[in-house]
Amino acid sequence: MKETEKLTEEAKREIDKCYCPYSQFHVVAILKATDGKKFTGVNIENGSFGLTICAERVAFFKALSEGKRKFSEIFIYSPDNMPYPCGACRQVMSEFCSSEFKIIVATKGKTEQMNLGEILPFSFNFKNT
Ligand code: ZN
């Protein structure tokens, strides 16, 4: 079984943990640290919509709060539609990841792979100044 198929199966087991009563858009993110440890996040919505947090940032913040700072890739899965990371999540990724950071998105048997530099060129950070 290919790595992305394994990750898809792993993500599907987490779908019920999503809290998305407003959008019905389920997203699971599996973040891999460079030491191989994985951190899973699901999207968590709120009736005060601005407080909603994406699966990607949940995964990042879980890992960061456990002291991880180096990451190799993130796998993002949704059974509903292609879950490209939003602008806020791309910015959070850029704080801790290089432009080579691998992003794999998957839905309904389709996968796409990209890196952070491709989807967030000219990102804001203090390292570029
Ligand atoms: Zn996001």
Short mmCIF file of N, CA and C and ligand atoms in Angstrom, two decimals:
data_model
loop_
_atom_site.label_atom_id
_atom_site.label_comp_id
_atom_site.label_asym_id
_atom_site.label_seq_id
_atom_site.Cartn_x
_atom_site.Cartn_y
_atom_site.Cartn_z
N MET A 1 0.84 -1.20 0.00
CA MET A 1 0.00 0.00 0.00
C MET A 1 0.88 1.25 0.00
N LYS A 2 0.57 2.17 -0.86
CA LYS A 2 1.35 3.41 -0.94
C LYS A 2 1.20 4.24 0.33
N GLU A 3 2.22 5.08 0.60
CA GLU A 3 2.20 5.91 1.81
C GLU A 3 0.95 6.80 1.87
N THR A 4 0.57 7.40 0.74
CA THR A 4 -0.62 8.28 0.78
C THR A 4 -1.90 7.48 1.05
N GLU A 5 -1.94 6.24 0.59
CA GLU A 5 -3.12 5.41 0.88
C GLU A 5 -3.18 5.08 2.37
N LYS A 6 -2.02 4.80 2.95
CA LYS A 6 -1.97 4.53 4.40
C LYS A 6 -2.42 5.76 5.19
N LEU A 7 -1.93 6.93 4.78
CA LEU A 7 -2.30 8.16 5.47
C LEU A 7 -3.80 8.45 5.31
N THR A 8 -4.33 8.14 4.13
CA THR A 8 -5.77 8.34 3.90
C THR A 8 -6.58 7.45 4.84
N GLU A 9 -6.17 6.20 4.97
CA GLU A 9 -6.88 5.29 5.88
C GLU A 9 -6.80 5.78 7.32
N GLU A 10 -5.61 6.26 7.69
CA GLU A 10 -5.41 6.80 9.04
C GLU A 10 -6.31 8.02 9.26
N ALA A 11 -6.38 8.89 8.26
CA ALA A 11 -7.20 10.11 8.36
C ALA A 11 -8.69 9.76 8.45
N LYS A 12 -9.12 8.77 7.69
CA LYS A 12 -10.54 8.38 7.70
C LYS A 12 -10.98 7.92 9.09
N ARG A 13 -10.06 7.32 9.83
CA ARG A 13 -10.40 6.87 11.19
C ARG A 13 -10.62 8.05 12.15
N GLU A 14 -10.15 9.24 11.74
CA GLU A 14 -10.26 10.42 12.60
C GLU A 14 -11.44 11.33 12.23
N ILE A 15 -12.08 11.06 11.11
CA ILE A 15 -13.13 11.96 10.58
C ILE A 15 -14.22 12.27 11.61
N ASP A 16 -14.63 11.28 12.38
CA ASP A 16 -15.71 11.50 13.35
C ASP A 16 -15.33 12.49 14.45
N LYS A 17 -14.05 12.77 14.58
CA LYS A 17 -13.61 13.73 15.59
C LYS A 17 -13.76 15.18 15.13
N CYS A 18 -13.97 15.38 13.82
CA CYS A 18 -14.17 16.74 13.31
C CYS A 18 -15.41 17.33 13.96
N TYR A 19 -15.36 18.64 14.25
CA TYR A 19 -16.54 19.33 14.76
C TYR A 19 -16.87 20.44 13.75
N CYS A 20 -17.76 20.11 12.80
CA CYS A 20 -18.05 21.04 11.71
C CYS A 20 -19.55 21.09 11.42
N PRO A 21 -20.38 21.42 12.44
CA PRO A 21 -21.82 21.44 12.23
C PRO A 21 -22.29 22.54 11.29
N TYR A 22 -21.47 23.57 11.07
CA TYR A 22 -21.91 24.70 10.24
C TYR A 22 -21.56 24.50 8.78
N SER A 23 -20.32 24.11 8.50
CA SER A 23 -19.90 23.95 7.10
C SER A 23 -20.11 22.53 6.58
N GLN A 24 -20.14 21.55 7.47
CA GLN A 24 -20.16 20.14 7.07
C GLN A 24 -18.94 19.78 6.22
N PHE A 25 -17.88 20.54 6.34
CA PHE A 25 -16.64 20.28 5.61
C PHE A 25 -15.65 19.67 6.60
N HIS A 26 -15.47 18.36 6.51
CA HIS A 26 -14.62 17.62 7.43
C HIS A 26 -13.17 17.64 6.95
N VAL A 27 -12.25 17.98 7.85
CA VAL A 27 -10.83 17.98 7.47
C VAL A 27 -10.00 17.34 8.58
N VAL A 28 -9.11 16.46 8.16
CA VAL A 28 -8.14 15.85 9.08
C VAL A 28 -6.74 16.15 8.55
N ALA A 29 -5.86 16.58 9.42
CA ALA A 29 -4.47 16.85 9.03
C ALA A 29 -3.56 15.95 9.85
N ILE A 30 -2.58 15.37 9.18
CA ILE A 30 -1.58 14.55 9.86
C ILE A 30 -0.22 15.19 9.57
N LEU A 31 0.36 15.76 10.62
CA LEU A 31 1.63 16.48 10.51
C LEU A 31 2.76 15.57 10.95
N LYS A 32 3.80 15.51 10.13
CA LYS A 32 4.95 14.67 10.47
C LYS A 32 6.14 15.54 10.86
N ALA A 33 6.66 15.30 12.06
CA ALA A 33 7.88 15.98 12.50
C ALA A 33 9.07 15.28 11.86
N THR A 34 10.21 15.97 11.84
CA THR A 34 11.39 15.38 11.19
C THR A 34 11.89 14.13 11.91
N ASP A 35 11.51 13.97 13.19
CA ASP A 35 11.90 12.74 13.90
C ASP A 35 10.92 11.59 13.65
N GLY A 36 9.94 11.83 12.77
CA GLY A 36 9.00 10.78 12.39
C GLY A 36 7.71 10.75 13.19
N LYS A 37 7.67 11.49 14.29
CA LYS A 37 6.45 11.48 15.11
C LYS A 37 5.33 12.20 14.38
N LYS A 38 4.11 11.66 14.49
CA LYS A 38 2.96 12.24 13.80
C LYS A 38 2.01 12.90 14.78
N PHE A 39 1.42 14.01 14.33
CA PHE A 39 0.43 14.74 15.13
C PHE A 39 -0.81 14.93 14.27
N THR A 40 -1.95 14.54 14.81
CA THR A 40 -3.20 14.62 14.05
C THR A 40 -4.06 15.76 14.55
N GLY A 41 -4.68 16.47 13.61
CA GLY A 41 -5.61 17.53 13.97
C GLY A 41 -6.89 17.42 13.16
N VAL A 42 -7.99 17.88 13.73
CA VAL A 42 -9.25 17.95 12.99
C VAL A 42 -9.75 19.39 13.08
N ASN A 43 -10.63 19.77 12.14
CA ASN A 43 -11.17 21.12 12.22
C ASN A 43 -12.20 21.21 13.34
N ILE A 44 -12.20 22.35 14.01
CA ILE A 44 -13.11 22.58 15.14
C ILE A 44 -13.79 23.93 14.92
N GLU A 45 -15.07 23.89 14.56
CA GLU A 45 -15.81 25.13 14.29
C GLU A 45 -16.41 25.68 15.58
N ASN A 46 -16.89 26.93 15.45
CA ASN A 46 -17.53 27.58 16.59
C ASN A 46 -18.66 28.44 16.06
N GLY A 47 -19.74 28.56 16.85
CA GLY A 47 -20.87 29.39 16.47
C GLY A 47 -20.47 30.84 16.25
N SER A 48 -19.43 31.27 16.92
CA SER A 48 -18.81 32.56 16.63
C SER A 48 -17.72 32.24 15.61
N PHE A 49 -18.06 32.34 14.33
CA PHE A 49 -17.26 31.74 13.25
C PHE A 49 -15.78 32.07 13.28
N GLY A 50 -15.44 33.27 13.70
CA GLY A 50 -14.04 33.68 13.71
C GLY A 50 -13.18 32.84 14.64
N LEU A 51 -13.80 32.13 15.55
CA LEU A 51 -13.06 31.31 16.51
C LEU A 51 -12.78 29.90 16.00
N THR A 52 -13.32 29.59 14.83
CA THR A 52 -13.07 28.28 14.22
C THR A 52 -11.59 28.10 13.96
N ILE A 53 -11.12 26.86 14.14
CA ILE A 53 -9.70 26.59 13.85
C ILE A 53 -9.59 25.39 12.92
N CYS A 54 -8.69 25.51 11.98
CA CYS A 54 -8.51 24.48 10.96
C CYS A 54 -7.73 23.28 11.52
N ALA A 55 -7.92 22.15 10.87
CA ALA A 55 -7.23 20.92 11.25
C ALA A 55 -5.70 21.08 11.21
N GLU A 56 -5.22 21.82 10.22
CA GLU A 56 -3.77 21.99 10.07
C GLU A 56 -3.18 22.70 11.30
N ARG A 57 -3.84 23.78 11.73
CA ARG A 57 -3.31 24.51 12.87
C ARG A 57 -3.46 23.72 14.16
N VAL A 58 -4.52 22.93 14.29
CA VAL A 58 -4.64 22.07 15.48
C VAL A 58 -3.45 21.11 15.52
N ALA A 59 -3.13 20.51 14.39
CA ALA A 59 -2.00 19.57 14.33
C ALA A 59 -0.70 20.29 14.67
N PHE A 60 -0.49 21.45 14.08
CA PHE A 60 0.74 22.22 14.37
C PHE A 60 0.81 22.59 15.85
N PHE A 61 -0.27 23.11 16.40
CA PHE A 61 -0.22 23.58 17.78
C PHE A 61 -0.06 22.42 18.77
N LYS A 62 -0.63 21.27 18.45
CA LYS A 62 -0.39 20.09 19.29
C LYS A 62 1.10 19.76 19.31
N ALA A 63 1.70 19.74 18.12
CA ALA A 63 3.12 19.40 18.01
C ALA A 63 4.00 20.46 18.67
N LEU A 64 3.69 21.72 18.41
CA LEU A 64 4.50 22.81 18.96
C LEU A 64 4.43 22.83 20.47
N SER A 65 3.25 22.55 21.02
CA SER A 65 3.11 22.57 22.47
C SER A 65 3.81 21.39 23.13
N GLU A 66 4.20 20.42 22.34
CA GLU A 66 5.00 19.30 22.87
C GLU A 66 6.48 19.50 22.57
N GLY A 67 6.82 20.70 22.09
CA GLY A 67 8.22 21.04 21.90
C GLY A 67 8.79 20.78 20.52
N LYS A 68 7.99 20.24 19.60
CA LYS A 68 8.49 20.00 18.24
C LYS A 68 8.61 21.32 17.50
N ARG A 69 9.65 21.44 16.69
CA ARG A 69 9.85 22.66 15.91
C ARG A 69 10.22 22.39 14.46
N LYS A 70 10.55 21.12 14.14
CA LYS A 70 10.96 20.80 12.78
C LYS A 70 10.01 19.78 12.17
N PHE A 71 9.53 20.09 10.98
CA PHE A 71 8.51 19.26 10.35
C PHE A 71 8.88 18.95 8.90
N SER A 72 8.51 17.77 8.46
CA SER A 72 8.86 17.38 7.10
C SER A 72 7.68 17.45 6.14
N GLU A 73 6.48 17.13 6.62
CA GLU A 73 5.33 17.16 5.71
C GLU A 73 4.02 17.18 6.46
N ILE A 74 2.98 17.57 5.74
CA ILE A 74 1.63 17.49 6.31
C ILE A 74 0.73 16.85 5.25
N PHE A 75 -0.11 15.95 5.72
CA PHE A 75 -1.10 15.28 4.86
C PHE A 75 -2.46 15.80 5.30
N ILE A 76 -3.23 16.32 4.34
CA ILE A 76 -4.52 16.91 4.67
C ILE A 76 -5.60 16.19 3.87
N TYR A 77 -6.57 15.65 4.59
CA TYR A 77 -7.61 14.83 3.94
C TYR A 77 -9.01 15.36 4.25
N SER A 78 -9.86 15.32 3.25
CA SER A 78 -11.29 15.58 3.46
C SER A 78 -12.09 14.65 2.58
N PRO A 79 -13.18 14.09 3.11
CA PRO A 79 -14.05 13.27 2.26
C PRO A 79 -14.99 14.15 1.44
N ASP A 80 -14.98 15.47 1.68
CA ASP A 80 -15.97 16.37 1.09
C ASP A 80 -15.50 17.10 -0.16
N ASN A 81 -14.26 17.60 -0.11
CA ASN A 81 -13.72 18.35 -1.25
C ASN A 81 -12.21 18.47 -1.05
N MET A 82 -11.49 18.93 -2.06
CA MET A 82 -10.03 19.04 -1.93
C MET A 82 -9.69 20.08 -0.85
N PRO A 83 -9.01 19.65 0.20
CA PRO A 83 -8.77 20.54 1.35
C PRO A 83 -7.46 21.32 1.27
N TYR A 84 -7.38 22.22 0.30
CA TYR A 84 -6.19 23.07 0.24
C TYR A 84 -6.12 23.90 1.51
N PRO A 85 -4.93 24.08 2.07
CA PRO A 85 -4.84 24.86 3.31
C PRO A 85 -5.18 26.34 3.07
N CYS A 86 -5.85 26.94 4.04
CA CYS A 86 -6.24 28.35 3.93
C CYS A 86 -5.02 29.24 4.13
N GLY A 87 -5.19 30.51 3.89
CA GLY A 87 -4.08 31.46 4.01
C GLY A 87 -3.50 31.52 5.40
N ALA A 88 -4.36 31.48 6.42
CA ALA A 88 -3.86 31.54 7.80
C ALA A 88 -2.97 30.33 8.11
N CYS A 89 -3.39 29.17 7.69
CA CYS A 89 -2.59 27.96 7.94
C CYS A 89 -1.28 28.00 7.18
N ARG A 90 -1.30 28.52 5.96
CA ARG A 90 -0.05 28.64 5.19
C ARG A 90 0.93 29.54 5.93
N GLN A 91 0.42 30.63 6.50
CA GLN A 91 1.29 31.55 7.23
C GLN A 91 1.87 30.88 8.48
N VAL A 92 1.04 30.11 9.20
CA VAL A 92 1.54 29.39 10.38
C VAL A 92 2.62 28.39 9.96
N MET A 93 2.39 27.69 8.86
CA MET A 93 3.40 26.74 8.36
C MET A 93 4.71 27.46 8.07
N SER A 94 4.62 28.66 7.49
CA SER A 94 5.84 29.37 7.08
C SER A 94 6.68 29.81 8.27
N GLU A 95 6.08 29.91 9.44
CA GLU A 95 6.83 30.27 10.64
C GLU A 95 7.82 29.17 11.03
N PHE A 96 7.45 27.91 10.74
CA PHE A 96 8.25 26.79 11.22
C PHE A 96 8.83 25.91 10.11
N CYS A 97 8.42 26.16 8.88
CA CYS A 97 8.82 25.25 7.80
C CYS A 97 9.48 26.02 6.66
N SER A 98 10.37 25.36 5.97
CA SER A 98 11.03 25.98 4.81
C SER A 98 10.07 25.93 3.62
N SER A 99 10.50 26.58 2.54
CA SER A 99 9.68 26.58 1.32
C SER A 99 9.58 25.18 0.71
N GLU A 100 10.48 24.26 1.16
CA GLU A 100 10.45 22.89 0.65
C GLU A 100 9.48 21.98 1.40
N PHE A 101 8.88 22.49 2.47
CA PHE A 101 7.94 21.69 3.28
C PHE A 101 6.87 21.08 2.37
N LYS A 102 6.70 19.76 2.50
CA LYS A 102 5.80 19.03 1.61
C LYS A 102 4.36 19.04 2.12
N ILE A 103 3.44 19.36 1.21
CA ILE A 103 2.02 19.39 1.55
C ILE A 103 1.30 18.44 0.59
N ILE A 104 0.58 17.48 1.16
CA ILE A 104 -0.18 16.54 0.34
C ILE A 104 -1.65 16.72 0.70
N VAL A 105 -2.48 16.97 -0.29
CA VAL A 105 -3.91 17.11 -0.06
C VAL A 105 -4.62 15.96 -0.76
N ALA A 106 -5.69 15.46 -0.13
CA ALA A 106 -6.37 14.29 -0.68
C ALA A 106 -7.87 14.35 -0.44
N THR A 107 -8.62 13.88 -1.44
CA THR A 107 -10.06 13.71 -1.30
C THR A 107 -10.53 12.68 -2.32
N LYS A 108 -11.50 11.91 -1.98
CA LYS A 108 -12.19 11.02 -2.91
C LYS A 108 -11.27 10.33 -3.93
N GLY A 109 -10.18 9.76 -3.43
CA GLY A 109 -9.28 9.01 -4.32
C GLY A 109 -8.31 9.87 -5.11
N LYS A 110 -8.37 11.19 -4.96
CA LYS A 110 -7.43 12.08 -5.66
C LYS A 110 -6.43 12.65 -4.66
N THR A 111 -5.18 12.72 -5.07
CA THR A 111 -4.18 13.38 -4.22
C THR A 111 -3.38 14.37 -5.07
N GLU A 112 -2.92 15.42 -4.42
CA GLU A 112 -2.04 16.39 -5.05
C GLU A 112 -0.93 16.70 -4.07
N GLN A 113 0.25 16.91 -4.60
CA GLN A 113 1.40 17.23 -3.76
C GLN A 113 2.01 18.55 -4.19
N MET A 114 2.38 19.35 -3.22
CA MET A 114 2.99 20.65 -3.50
C MET A 114 3.94 20.97 -2.37
N ASN A 115 4.68 22.06 -2.50
CA ASN A 115 5.46 22.48 -1.34
C ASN A 115 5.04 23.89 -0.94
N LEU A 116 5.44 24.26 0.26
CA LEU A 116 4.97 25.52 0.83
C LEU A 116 5.35 26.72 -0.03
N GLY A 117 6.55 26.69 -0.59
CA GLY A 117 7.00 27.81 -1.42
C GLY A 117 6.12 28.04 -2.63
N GLU A 118 5.53 26.97 -3.15
CA GLU A 118 4.66 27.11 -4.32
C GLU A 118 3.32 27.75 -3.97
N ILE A 119 2.81 27.44 -2.77
CA ILE A 119 1.47 27.95 -2.44
C ILE A 119 1.52 29.18 -1.53
N LEU A 120 2.71 29.57 -1.09
CA LEU A 120 2.83 30.81 -0.32
C LEU A 120 4.15 31.51 -0.68
N PRO A 121 4.21 32.00 -1.93
CA PRO A 121 5.43 32.73 -2.31
C PRO A 121 5.45 34.09 -1.61
N PHE A 122 6.60 34.65 -1.44
CA PHE A 122 6.77 35.99 -0.85
C PHE A 122 6.11 36.07 0.53
N SER A 123 6.25 35.00 1.33
CA SER A 123 5.59 34.99 2.63
C SER A 123 6.23 36.00 3.58
N PHE A 124 5.44 36.46 4.52
CA PHE A 124 5.95 37.38 5.52
C PHE A 124 6.69 36.61 6.59
N ASN A 125 7.92 36.96 6.84
CA ASN A 125 8.61 36.50 8.04
C ASN A 125 9.84 37.36 8.26
N PHE A 126 10.35 37.34 9.45
CA PHE A 126 11.48 38.20 9.79
C PHE A 126 12.79 37.70 9.21
N LYS A 127 12.79 36.43 8.74
CA LYS A 127 14.00 35.86 8.17
C LYS A 127 14.32 36.47 6.79
N ASN A 128 13.29 36.96 6.10
CA ASN A 128 13.47 37.51 4.75
C ASN A 128 13.95 38.97 4.76
N THR A 129 13.92 39.62 5.91
CA THR A 129 14.24 41.05 5.92
C THR A 129 15.72 41.30 6.10
ZN ZN B 1 -6.63 26.87 7.67
#
